[in-house]
PDB file of C-alpha atoms in Angstrom:
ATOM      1  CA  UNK A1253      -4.701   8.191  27.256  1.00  0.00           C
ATOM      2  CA  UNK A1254      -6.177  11.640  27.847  1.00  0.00           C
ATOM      3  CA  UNK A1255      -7.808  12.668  31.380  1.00  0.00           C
ATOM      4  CA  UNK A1256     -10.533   9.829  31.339  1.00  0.00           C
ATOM      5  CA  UNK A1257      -8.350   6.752  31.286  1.00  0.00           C
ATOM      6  CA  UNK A1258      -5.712   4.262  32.017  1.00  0.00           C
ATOM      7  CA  UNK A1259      -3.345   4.588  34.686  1.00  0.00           C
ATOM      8  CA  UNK A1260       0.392   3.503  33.832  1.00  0.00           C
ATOM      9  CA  UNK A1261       1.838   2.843  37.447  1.00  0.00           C
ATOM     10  CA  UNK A1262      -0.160   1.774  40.255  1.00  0.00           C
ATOM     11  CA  UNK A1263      -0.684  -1.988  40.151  1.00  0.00           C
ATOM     12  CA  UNK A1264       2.910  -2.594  40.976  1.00  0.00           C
ATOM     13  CA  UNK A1265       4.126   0.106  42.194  1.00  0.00           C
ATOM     14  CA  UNK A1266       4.781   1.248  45.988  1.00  0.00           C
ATOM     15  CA  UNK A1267       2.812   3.631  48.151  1.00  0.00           C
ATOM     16  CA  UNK A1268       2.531   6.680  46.016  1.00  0.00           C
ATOM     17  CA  UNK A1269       4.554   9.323  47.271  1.00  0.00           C
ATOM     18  CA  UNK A1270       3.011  12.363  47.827  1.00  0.00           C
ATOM     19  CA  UNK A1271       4.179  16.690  48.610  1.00  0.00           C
ATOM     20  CA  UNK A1272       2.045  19.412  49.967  1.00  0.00           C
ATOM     21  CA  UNK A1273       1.417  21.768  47.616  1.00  0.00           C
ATOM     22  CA  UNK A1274       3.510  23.859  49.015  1.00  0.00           C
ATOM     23  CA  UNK A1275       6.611  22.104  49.239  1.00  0.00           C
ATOM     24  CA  UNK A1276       6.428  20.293  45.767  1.00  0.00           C
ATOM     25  CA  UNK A1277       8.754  21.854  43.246  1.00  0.00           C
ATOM     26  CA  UNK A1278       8.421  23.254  39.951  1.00  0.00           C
ATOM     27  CA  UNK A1279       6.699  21.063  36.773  1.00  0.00           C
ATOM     28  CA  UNK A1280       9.051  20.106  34.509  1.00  0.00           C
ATOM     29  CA  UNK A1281       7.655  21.649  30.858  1.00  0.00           C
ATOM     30  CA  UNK A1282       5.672  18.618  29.701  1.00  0.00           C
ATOM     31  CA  UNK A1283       6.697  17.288  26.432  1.00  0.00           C
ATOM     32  CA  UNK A1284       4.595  14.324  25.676  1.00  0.00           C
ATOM     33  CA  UNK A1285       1.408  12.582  27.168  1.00  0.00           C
ATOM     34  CA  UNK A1286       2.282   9.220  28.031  1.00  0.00           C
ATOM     35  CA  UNK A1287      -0.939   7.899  26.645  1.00  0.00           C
ATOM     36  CA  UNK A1288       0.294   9.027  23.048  1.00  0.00           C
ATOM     37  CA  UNK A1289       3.450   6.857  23.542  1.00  0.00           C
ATOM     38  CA  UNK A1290       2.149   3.227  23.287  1.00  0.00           C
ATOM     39  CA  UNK A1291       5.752   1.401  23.409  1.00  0.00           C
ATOM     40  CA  UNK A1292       6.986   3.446  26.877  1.00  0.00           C
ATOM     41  CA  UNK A1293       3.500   2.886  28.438  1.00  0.00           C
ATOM     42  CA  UNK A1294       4.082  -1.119  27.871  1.00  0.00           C
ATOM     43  CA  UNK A1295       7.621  -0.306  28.900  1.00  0.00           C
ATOM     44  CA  UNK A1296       6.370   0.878  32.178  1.00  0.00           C
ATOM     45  CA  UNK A1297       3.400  -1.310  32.657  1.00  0.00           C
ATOM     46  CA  UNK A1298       4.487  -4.822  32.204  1.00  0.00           C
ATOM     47  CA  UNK A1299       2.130  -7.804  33.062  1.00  0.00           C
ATOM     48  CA  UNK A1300       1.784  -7.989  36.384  1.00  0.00           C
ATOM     49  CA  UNK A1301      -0.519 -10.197  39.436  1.00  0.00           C
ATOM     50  CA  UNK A1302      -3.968  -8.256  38.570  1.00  0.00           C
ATOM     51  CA  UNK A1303      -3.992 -10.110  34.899  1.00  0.00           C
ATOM     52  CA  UNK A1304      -4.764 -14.161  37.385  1.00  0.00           C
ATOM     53  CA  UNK A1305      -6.954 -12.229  39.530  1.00  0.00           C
ATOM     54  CA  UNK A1306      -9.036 -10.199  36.986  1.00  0.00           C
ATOM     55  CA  UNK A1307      -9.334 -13.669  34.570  1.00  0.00           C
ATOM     56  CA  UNK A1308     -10.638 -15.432  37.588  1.00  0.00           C
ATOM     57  CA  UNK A1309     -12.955 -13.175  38.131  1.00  0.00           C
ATOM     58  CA  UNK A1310     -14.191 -13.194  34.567  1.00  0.00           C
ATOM     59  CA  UNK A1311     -14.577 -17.275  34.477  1.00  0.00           C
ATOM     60  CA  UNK A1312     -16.935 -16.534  37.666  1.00  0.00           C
ATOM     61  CA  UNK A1313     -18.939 -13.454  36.410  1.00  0.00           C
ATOM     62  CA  UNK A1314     -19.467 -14.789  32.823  1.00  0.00           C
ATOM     63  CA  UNK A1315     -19.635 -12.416  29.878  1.00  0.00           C
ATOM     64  CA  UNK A1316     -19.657 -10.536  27.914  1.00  0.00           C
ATOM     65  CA  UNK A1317     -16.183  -9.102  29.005  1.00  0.00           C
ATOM     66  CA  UNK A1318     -15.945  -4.381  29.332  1.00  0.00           C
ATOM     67  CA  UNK A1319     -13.011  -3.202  29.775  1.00  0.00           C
ATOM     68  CA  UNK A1320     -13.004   0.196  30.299  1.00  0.00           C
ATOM     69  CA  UNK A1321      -9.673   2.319  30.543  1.00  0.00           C
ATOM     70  CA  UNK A1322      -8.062  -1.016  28.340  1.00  0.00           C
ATOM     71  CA  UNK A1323      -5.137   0.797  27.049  1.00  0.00           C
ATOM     72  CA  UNK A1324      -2.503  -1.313  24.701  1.00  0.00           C
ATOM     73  CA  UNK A1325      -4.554  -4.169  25.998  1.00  0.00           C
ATOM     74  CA  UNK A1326      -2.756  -5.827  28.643  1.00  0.00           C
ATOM     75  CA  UNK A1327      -5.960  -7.483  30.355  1.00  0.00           C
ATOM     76  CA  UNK A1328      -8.148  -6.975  27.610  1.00  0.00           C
ATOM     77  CA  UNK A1329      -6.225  -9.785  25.156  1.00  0.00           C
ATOM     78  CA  UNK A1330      -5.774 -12.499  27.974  1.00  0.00           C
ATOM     79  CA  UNK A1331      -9.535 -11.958  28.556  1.00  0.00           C
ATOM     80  CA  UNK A1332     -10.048 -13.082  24.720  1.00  0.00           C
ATOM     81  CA  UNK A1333      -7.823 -15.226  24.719  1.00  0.00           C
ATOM     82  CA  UNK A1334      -9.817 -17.075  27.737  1.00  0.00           C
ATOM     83  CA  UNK A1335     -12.351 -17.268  25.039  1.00  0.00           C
ATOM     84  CA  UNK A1336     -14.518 -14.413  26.491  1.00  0.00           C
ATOM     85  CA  UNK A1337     -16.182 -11.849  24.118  1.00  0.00           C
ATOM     86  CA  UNK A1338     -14.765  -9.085  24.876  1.00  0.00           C
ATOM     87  CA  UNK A1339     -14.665  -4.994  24.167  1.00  0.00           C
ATOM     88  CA  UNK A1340     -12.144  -2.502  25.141  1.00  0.00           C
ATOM     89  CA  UNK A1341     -12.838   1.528  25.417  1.00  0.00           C
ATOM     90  CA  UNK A1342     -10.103   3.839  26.046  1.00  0.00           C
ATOM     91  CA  UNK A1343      -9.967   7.233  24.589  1.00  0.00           C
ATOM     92  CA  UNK A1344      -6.617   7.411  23.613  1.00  0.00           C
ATOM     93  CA  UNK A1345      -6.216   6.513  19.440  1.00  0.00           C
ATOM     94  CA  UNK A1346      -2.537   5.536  20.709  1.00  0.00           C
ATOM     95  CA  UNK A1347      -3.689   3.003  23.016  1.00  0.00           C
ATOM     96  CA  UNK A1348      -6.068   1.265  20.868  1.00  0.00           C
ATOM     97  CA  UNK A1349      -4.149   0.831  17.779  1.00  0.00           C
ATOM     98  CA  UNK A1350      -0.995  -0.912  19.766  1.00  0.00           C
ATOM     99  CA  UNK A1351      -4.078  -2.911  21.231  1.00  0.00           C
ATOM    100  CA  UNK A1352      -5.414  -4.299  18.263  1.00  0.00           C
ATOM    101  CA  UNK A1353      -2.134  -4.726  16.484  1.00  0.00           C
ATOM    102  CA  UNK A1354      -1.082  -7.144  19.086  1.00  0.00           C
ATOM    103  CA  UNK A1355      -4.985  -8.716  19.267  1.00  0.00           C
ATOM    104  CA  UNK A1356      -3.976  -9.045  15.518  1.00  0.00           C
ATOM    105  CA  UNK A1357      -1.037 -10.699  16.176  1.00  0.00           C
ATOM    106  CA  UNK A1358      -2.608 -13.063  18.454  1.00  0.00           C
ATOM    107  CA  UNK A1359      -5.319 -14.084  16.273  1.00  0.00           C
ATOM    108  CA  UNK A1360      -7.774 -12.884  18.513  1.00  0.00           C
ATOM    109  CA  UNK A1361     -11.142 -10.781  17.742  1.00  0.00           C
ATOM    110  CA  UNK A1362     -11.433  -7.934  20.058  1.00  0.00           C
ATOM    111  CA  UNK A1363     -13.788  -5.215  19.553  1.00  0.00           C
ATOM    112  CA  UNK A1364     -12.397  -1.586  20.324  1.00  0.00           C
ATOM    113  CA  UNK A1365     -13.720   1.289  21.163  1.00  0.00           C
ATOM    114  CA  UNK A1366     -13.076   4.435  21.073  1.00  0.00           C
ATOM    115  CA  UNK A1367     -14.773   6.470  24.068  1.00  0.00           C
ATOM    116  CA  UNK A1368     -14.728   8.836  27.307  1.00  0.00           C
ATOM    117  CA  UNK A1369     -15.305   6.605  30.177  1.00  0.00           C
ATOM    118  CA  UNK A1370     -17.777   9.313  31.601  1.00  0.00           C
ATOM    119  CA  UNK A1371     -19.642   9.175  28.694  1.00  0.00           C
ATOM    120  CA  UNK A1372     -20.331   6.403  26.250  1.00  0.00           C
ATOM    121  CA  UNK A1373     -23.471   4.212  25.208  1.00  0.00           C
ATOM    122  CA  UNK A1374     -22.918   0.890  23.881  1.00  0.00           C
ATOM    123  CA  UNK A1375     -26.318  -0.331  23.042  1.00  0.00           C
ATOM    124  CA  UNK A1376     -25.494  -3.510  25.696  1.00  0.00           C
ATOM    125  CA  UNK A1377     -25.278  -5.091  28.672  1.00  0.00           C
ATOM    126  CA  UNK A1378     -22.189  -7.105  30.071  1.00  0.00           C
ATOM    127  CA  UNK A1379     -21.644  -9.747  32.459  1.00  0.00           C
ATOM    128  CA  UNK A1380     -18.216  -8.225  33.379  1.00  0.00           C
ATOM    129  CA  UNK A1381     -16.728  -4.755  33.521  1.00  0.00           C
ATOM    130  CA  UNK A1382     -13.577  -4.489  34.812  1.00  0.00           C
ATOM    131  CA  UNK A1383     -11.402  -0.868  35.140  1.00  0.00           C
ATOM    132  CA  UNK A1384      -8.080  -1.697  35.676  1.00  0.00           C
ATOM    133  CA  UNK A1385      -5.067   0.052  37.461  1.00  0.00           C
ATOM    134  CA  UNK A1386      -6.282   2.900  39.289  1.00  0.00           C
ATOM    135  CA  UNK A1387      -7.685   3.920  36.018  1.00  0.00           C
ATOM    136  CA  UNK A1388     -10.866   5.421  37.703  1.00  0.00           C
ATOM    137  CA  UNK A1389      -7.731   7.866  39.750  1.00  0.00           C
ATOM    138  CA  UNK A1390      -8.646   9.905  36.326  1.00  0.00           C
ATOM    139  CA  UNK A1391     -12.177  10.956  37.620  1.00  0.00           C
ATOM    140  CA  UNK A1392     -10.946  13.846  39.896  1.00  0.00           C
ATOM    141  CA  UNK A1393     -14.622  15.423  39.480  1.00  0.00           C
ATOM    142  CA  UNK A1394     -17.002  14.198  41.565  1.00  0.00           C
ATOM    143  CA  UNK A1395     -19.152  14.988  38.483  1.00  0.00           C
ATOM    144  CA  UNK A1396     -16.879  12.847  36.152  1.00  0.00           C
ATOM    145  CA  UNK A1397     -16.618   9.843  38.495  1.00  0.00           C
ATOM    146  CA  UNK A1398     -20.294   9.631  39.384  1.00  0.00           C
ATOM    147  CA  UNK A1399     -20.847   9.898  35.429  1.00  0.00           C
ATOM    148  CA  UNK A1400     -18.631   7.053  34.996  1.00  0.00           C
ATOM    149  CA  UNK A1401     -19.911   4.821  37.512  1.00  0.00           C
ATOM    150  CA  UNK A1402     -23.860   5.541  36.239  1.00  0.00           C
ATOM    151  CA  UNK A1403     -22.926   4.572  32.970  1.00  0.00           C
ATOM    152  CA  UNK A1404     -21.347   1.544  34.031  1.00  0.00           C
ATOM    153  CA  UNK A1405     -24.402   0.384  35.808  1.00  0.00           C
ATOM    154  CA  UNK A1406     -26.375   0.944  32.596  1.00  0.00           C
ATOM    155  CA  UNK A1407     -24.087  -1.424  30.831  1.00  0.00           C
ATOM    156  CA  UNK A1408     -24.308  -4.382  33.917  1.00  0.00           C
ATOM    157  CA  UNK A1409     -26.023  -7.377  32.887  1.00  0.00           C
ATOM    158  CA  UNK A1410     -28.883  -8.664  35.825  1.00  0.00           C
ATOM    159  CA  UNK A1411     -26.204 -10.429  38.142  1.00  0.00           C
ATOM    160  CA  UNK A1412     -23.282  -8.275  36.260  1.00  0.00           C
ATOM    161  CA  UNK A1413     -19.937  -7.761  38.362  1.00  0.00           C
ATOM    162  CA  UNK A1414     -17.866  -4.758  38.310  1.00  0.00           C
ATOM    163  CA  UNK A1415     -14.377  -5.086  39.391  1.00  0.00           C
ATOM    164  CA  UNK A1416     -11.448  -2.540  39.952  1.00  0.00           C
ATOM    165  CA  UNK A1417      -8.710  -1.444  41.612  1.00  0.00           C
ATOM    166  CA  UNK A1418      -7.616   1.925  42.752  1.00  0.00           C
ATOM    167  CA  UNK A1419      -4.612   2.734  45.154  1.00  0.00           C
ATOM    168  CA  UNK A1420      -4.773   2.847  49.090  1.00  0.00           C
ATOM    169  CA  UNK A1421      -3.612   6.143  50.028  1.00  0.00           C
ATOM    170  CA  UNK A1422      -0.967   5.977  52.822  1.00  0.00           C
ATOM    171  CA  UNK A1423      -1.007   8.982  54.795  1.00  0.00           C
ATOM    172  CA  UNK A1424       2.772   7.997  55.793  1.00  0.00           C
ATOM    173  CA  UNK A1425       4.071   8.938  52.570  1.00  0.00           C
ATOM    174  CA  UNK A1426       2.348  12.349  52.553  1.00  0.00           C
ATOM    175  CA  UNK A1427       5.998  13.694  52.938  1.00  0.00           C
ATOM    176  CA  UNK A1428       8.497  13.645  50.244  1.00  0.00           C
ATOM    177  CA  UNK A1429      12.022  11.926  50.071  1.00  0.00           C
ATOM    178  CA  UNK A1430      14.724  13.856  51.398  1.00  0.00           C
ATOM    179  CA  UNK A1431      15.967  15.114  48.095  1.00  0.00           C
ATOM    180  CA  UNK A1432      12.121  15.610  46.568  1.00  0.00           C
ATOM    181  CA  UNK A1433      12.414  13.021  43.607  1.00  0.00           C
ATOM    182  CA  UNK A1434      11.257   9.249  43.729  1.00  0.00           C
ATOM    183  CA  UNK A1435      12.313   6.436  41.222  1.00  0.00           C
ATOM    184  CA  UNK A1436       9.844   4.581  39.866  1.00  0.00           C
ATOM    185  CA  UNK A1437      11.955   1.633  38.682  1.00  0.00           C
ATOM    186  CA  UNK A1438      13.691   0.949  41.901  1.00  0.00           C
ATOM    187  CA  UNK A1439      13.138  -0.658  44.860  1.00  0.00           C
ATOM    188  CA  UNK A1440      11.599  -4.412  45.967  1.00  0.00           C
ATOM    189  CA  UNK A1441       8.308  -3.889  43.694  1.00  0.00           C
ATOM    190  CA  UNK A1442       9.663  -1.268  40.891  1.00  0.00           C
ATOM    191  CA  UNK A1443       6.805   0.358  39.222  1.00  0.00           C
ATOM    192  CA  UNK A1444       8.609   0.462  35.720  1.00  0.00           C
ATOM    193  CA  UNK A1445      10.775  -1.539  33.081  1.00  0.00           C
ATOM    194  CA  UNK A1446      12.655   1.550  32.483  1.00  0.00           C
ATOM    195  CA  UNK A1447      14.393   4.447  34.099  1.00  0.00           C
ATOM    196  CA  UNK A1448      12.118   6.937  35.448  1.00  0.00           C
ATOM    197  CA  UNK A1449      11.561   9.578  38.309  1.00  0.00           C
ATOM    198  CA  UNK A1450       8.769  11.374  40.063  1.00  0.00           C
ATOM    199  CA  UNK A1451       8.193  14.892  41.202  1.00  0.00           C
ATOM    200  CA  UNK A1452       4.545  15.135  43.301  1.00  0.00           C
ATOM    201  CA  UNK A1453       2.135  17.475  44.352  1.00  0.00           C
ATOM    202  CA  UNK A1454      -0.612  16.537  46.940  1.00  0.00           C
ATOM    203  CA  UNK A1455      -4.159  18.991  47.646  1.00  0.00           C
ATOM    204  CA  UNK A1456      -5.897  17.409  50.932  1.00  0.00           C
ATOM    205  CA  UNK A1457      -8.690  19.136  50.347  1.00  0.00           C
ATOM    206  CA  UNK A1458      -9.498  17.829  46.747  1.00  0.00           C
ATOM    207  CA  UNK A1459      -7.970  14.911  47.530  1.00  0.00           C
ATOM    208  CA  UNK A1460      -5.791  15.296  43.712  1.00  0.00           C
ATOM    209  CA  UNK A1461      -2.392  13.823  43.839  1.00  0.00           C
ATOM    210  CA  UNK A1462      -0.326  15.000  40.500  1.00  0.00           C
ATOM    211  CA  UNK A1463       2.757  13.156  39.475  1.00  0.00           C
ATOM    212  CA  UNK A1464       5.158  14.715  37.089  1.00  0.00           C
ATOM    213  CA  UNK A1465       7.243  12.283  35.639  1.00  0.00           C
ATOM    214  CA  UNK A1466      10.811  11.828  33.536  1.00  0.00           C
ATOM    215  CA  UNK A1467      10.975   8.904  31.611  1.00  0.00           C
ATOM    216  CA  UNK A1468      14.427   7.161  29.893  1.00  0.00           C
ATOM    217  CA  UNK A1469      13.488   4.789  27.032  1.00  0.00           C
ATOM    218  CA  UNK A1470      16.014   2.394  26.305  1.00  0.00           C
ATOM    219  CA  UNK A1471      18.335   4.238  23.643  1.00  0.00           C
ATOM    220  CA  UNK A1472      17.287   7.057  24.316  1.00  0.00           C
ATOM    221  CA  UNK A1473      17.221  10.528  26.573  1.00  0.00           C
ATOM    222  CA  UNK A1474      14.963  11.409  29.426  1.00  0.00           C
ATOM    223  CA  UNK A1475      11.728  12.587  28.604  1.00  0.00           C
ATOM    224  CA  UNK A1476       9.461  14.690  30.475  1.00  0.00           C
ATOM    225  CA  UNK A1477       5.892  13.763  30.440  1.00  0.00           C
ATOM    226  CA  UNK A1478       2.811  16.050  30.830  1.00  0.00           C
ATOM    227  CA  UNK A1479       1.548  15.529  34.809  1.00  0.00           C
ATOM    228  CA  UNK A1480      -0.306  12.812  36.115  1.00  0.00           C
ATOM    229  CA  UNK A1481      -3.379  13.866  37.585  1.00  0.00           C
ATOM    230  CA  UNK A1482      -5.610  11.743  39.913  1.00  0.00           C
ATOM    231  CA  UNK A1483      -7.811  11.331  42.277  1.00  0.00           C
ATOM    232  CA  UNK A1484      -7.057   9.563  45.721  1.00  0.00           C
ATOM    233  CA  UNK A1485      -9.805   7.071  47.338  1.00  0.00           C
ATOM    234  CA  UNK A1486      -9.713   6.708  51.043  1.00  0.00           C
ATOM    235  CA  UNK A1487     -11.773   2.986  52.205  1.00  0.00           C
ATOM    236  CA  UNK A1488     -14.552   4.573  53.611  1.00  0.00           C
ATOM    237  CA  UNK A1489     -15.559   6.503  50.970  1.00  0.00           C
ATOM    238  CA  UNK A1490     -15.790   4.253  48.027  1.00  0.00           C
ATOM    239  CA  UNK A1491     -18.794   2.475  49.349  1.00  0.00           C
ATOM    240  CA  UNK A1492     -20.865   5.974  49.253  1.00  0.00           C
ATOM    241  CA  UNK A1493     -19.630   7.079  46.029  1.00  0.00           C
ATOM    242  CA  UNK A1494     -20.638   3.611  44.619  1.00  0.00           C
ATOM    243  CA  UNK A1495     -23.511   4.049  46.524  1.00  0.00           C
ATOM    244  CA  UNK A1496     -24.543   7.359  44.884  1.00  0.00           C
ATOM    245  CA  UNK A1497     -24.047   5.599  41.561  1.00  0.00           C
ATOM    246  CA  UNK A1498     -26.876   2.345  41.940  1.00  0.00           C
ATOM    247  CA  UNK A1499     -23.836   0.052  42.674  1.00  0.00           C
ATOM    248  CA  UNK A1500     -23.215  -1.845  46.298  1.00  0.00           C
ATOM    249  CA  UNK A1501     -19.827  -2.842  47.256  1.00  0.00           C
ATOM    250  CA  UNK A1502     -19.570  -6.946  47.348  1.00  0.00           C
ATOM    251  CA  UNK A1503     -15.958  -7.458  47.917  1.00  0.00           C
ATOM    252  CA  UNK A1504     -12.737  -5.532  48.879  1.00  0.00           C
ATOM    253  CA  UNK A1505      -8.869  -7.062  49.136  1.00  0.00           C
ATOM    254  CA  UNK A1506      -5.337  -5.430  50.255  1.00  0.00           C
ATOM    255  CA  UNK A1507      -4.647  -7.154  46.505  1.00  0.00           C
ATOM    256  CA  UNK A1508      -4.574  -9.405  44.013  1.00  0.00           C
ATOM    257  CA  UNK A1509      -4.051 -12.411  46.116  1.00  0.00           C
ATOM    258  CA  UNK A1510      -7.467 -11.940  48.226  1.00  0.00           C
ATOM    259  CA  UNK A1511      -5.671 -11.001  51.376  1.00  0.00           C
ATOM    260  CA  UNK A1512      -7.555  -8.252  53.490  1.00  0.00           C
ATOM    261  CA  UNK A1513      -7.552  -4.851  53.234  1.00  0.00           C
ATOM    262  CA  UNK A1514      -4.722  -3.441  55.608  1.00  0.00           C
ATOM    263  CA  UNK A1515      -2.792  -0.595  56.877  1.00  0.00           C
ATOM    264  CA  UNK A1516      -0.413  -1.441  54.598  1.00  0.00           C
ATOM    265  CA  UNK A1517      -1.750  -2.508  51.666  1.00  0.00           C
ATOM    266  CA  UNK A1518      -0.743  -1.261  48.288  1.00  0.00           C
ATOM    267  CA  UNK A1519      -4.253  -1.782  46.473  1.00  0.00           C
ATOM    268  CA  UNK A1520      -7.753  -1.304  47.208  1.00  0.00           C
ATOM    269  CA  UNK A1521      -9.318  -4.707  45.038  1.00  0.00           C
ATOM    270  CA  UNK A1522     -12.990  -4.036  44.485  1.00  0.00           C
ATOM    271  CA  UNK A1523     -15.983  -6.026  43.131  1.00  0.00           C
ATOM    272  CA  UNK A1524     -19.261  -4.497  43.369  1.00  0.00           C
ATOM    273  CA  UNK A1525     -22.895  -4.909  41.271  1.00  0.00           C
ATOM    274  CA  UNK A1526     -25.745  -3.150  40.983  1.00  0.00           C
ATOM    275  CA  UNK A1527     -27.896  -2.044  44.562  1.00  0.00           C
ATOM    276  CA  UNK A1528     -31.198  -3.339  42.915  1.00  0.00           C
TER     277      UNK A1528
END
């Protein structure tokens, strides 16, 4: 998916790592975008503890079910499958046709979307919206992520939840590894099914971490992958910049099993509704 959606890494994955700009070295030349390879993204985002907690939340809220940011459909078919009606945006043509081969597949009716999650209009409210995996990192604009938000409270039903997780930055892991690459498929919570490394840059000021990745799909060489760009939310902002949007925070977790918020939590677990 282009600039304005889905995340492939941070539900399970550890702390991101992060460089000054500085020290971070050179981009690899990007070949691909990630977003136009639907088979590696599932490869690297298998299901994962968000899809209970994100279902739960949809029994409670009540639909109709948004998903914005849905990608190949990971949450967005388990929703339908629940029996909610449910619509998926994402703006990547990729994304959407894996998605509704396997809603296909699954006899399920899905309606998809094509769409820019700063911008779109769907004539509707919903009793749900749900952005999933740090997907809202993409906003790096204030401009883009205010945009985003505004339209989602359009689309919130009276009562309407909105529920999403971004990343807790850790400011512990500002500093690269010793040898400036990461693996992304190693380690007690491995962030992908495959082979892969990370390369990262980190600007304080804008708060923009970008990731550039090398991917190994099975039978085949490494890949490099355009960057990664996204934003980074520290806890006592998101309440203002939901805030500046009509929205009110209700609820924040350290994850996907409710637990608080903590130092060393991987995930910031939001649900928030409309301030009037």
């Amino acid at each position: 998916m282009p600039l304005t959606d889905t995340n492939p890494l941070t539900r399970a994955c550890p702390d991101p790592v992060v460089a000054l700009r500085e020290q971070a070295p050179p981009a690899p030349a990007a070949a691909s975008s990630l977003y136009d390879m639907a088979e590696v993204y599932d490869a690297i985002t298998p299901p994962g503890p968000c899809e209970a907690f994100y279902r739960a939340e949809a029994r409670r809220a009540g639909g109709p079910v948004l998903e914005l940011a849905c990608g190949t459909g990971r949450l967005t078919i388990p929703l339908a499958r629940d029996g909610h009606e449910v619509v998926g945006l994402d703006a990547s043509p990729a994304m959407l046709l894996q998605a509704g081969r396997k809603a296909a597949a699954a006899g399920l009716a899905v309606t998809w979307v094509s769409g820019d999650m700063r911008r779109f209009d769907l004539g509707r409210r919903f009793g749900f919206v749900l952005v999933s995996c740090n997907s809202l990192g993409h906003m790096t604009e204030p401009e883009d992520l205010r945009a985003c938000l505004e339209a989602v409270r359009r689309h919130l039903a009276p009562g309407g939840v909105l529920a999403f997780d971004v990343v807790l930055p850790d400011p512990r892991n500002l500093m690269p590894p010793a040898d400036g690459v990461r693996r992304l498929d190693l380690g007690p919570n491995p962030a992908s099914a495959i082979p892969g490394e990370e390369r990262v840059e980190y600007d304080p000021v804008r708060q923009i971490r970008t990731a550039y990745w090398r991917v190994q799909p099975r039978g085949r060489g490494w890949i490099d992958l355009e960057p990664l760009v996204q934003r980074q939310f520290f806890p006592h902002e998101l309440p203002l910049l939901l805030g500046a949007s009509g929205l009110e925070l209700m609820a924040r977790y350290g994850d996907f099993a409710r637990n608080p918020l903590a130092p060393w939590s991987l995930n910031q677990v939001c649900l928030a509704r409309r301030a009037d």
